[in-house]
Amino acid sequence: MSALVIPEDGMRITRDTILQPGVYYLPHGLVIAADRVTLDGNGALIIGAEGQGRGVSIDQRTGATVKNLRLMGFYHGIWVNASANITIADNQVTRTHELPAPDTFLDVWLPREQAYGGAIFLSGVIDSFVVGNDVRHQQNGVMLYGCNRVEVSRNDASYNSGAGILLYESSENVIEDNTADFCCRIYSTDPTGRSYHNGADAAALVIMCSSSRNIVRNNRLRSSGDGVFLGGFHKDQIKVPCNDNLFEDNDASYSPNIAFEATFSQRNVFRNNRAEHCAYGFWLGWSSHTTVEGNAIRGNRIAGVAIEHGHHNVISGNAIEHNGVGVQLWVNADGRRGTGVFRQFYPECAESYETKVISNTLIHNDFGVRAWTERDAGYAGPRCHHFVIHGNTVRDNRVGVQFERVRDSLIQENTIIANLEAGIKLVGCANINTEGNDMGG
């Protein structure tokens, strides 16, 4: 067995090293300075200087491993840049640099050079593993910038005030079997301190800026600012869609805001997830070719699935129960909530169209399905069109299906019974086919 090593401040590790257990104040941390080196912390605790510096640095290396190490009080606990075949396993990192609340609404668009503090920071890393780490109690847990084919699994990234897990310009990664509960932030919205925003763009999982083809499976992402926050339109008005991601078997319930948010992006698939007891289960504005399939969407205060200015989306086989609105599809009035700016970049989303709501159970909502075109000063008729509502069970809602200023759509072969006010209600619509529904006699 190799002799145990007492670490020194700024030590460069050039061969396999096992640390002597103990507590060490090393404000300049440790550096992995050779390829194919394993650093086994052996339970040692390394303490930094009040949220500054890096606990372990790996720069332009391959095959390095860091395991069984405890780190506290750095800006980034484990920092890896431009490296491959890295393994970060079974470490505990906590109390890295954290912005004070309630003074800061987070900027999720910061580039890697300006990134917030966090436990594990990877930049330009490929073919690597971040597995079994405890990264609770700081601002950010695991941060991937420009990373590909990284497996992030079995980590606990709960109780952070920013992102439990962050992907930025990162594609083809696997995010699986992690826990990131209670990643939330309070932000004061007025100088008197009497009004607060609960969330401030903190989320269990943040996916931004051209992060595509990732697999997100079997994670617990509950009670966070958002469960999942995916954004494809940069604050500097640049299109950076996050496309073709798969979200499967995740639980993002109990957010004060949104369980799953995915905007300005295409072809994302949400299958067999739980989105319960939030303000919204799914918010999918300005997105297209999205699939929402087989999810449990219950008890959301405003809506189960909400899509503004979307097209070619499919909502199928979901249990959508006890929400404000089960499924809502709409077009905003010109000039509201940035709509005019967005239409310059997404002219194909000026209208809302070609969305299918099929084979869902829509029970005990205020509205089972509601679709509408908002009125504005330049109103020129329905801009919601070619919706298909087919094969659903729509029961015990206040209103089963309500269309307002919608055209050229189908409401067919549904079971629409025992809805309090109306089964189907049409206001200012044109060419809506409602044949073949079972209306309960």
XYZ file of C-alpha atoms in Angstrom, residues 19 27 41 82 119 125 143 176-177 209 228 237 253 262 309 324 328 330 350 401 409 411 417 429:
24
model
C -4.137 11.598 1.475
C -6.242 28.280 0.242
C -8.859 12.035 -0.572
C -10.256 21.197 -21.454
C -19.031 22.722 -6.110
C -14.699 18.388 -20.740
C -21.839 23.026 -13.605
C -29.505 10.369 -14.339
C -30.506 9.260 -10.826
C -27.627 28.102 -24.705
C -36.270 22.185 -15.039
C -31.536 38.488 -28.543
C -43.149 18.618 -8.437
C -38.728 24.607 -22.093
C -47.095 30.752 -29.717
C -56.511 25.488 -13.056
C -53.983 25.930 -22.503
C -52.875 30.680 -26.981
C -46.573 34.474 -34.782
C -63.213 22.337 -23.954
C -59.818 22.766 -35.760
C -62.804 18.389 -31.356
C -69.306 14.213 -19.771
C -64.705 30.547 -33.731
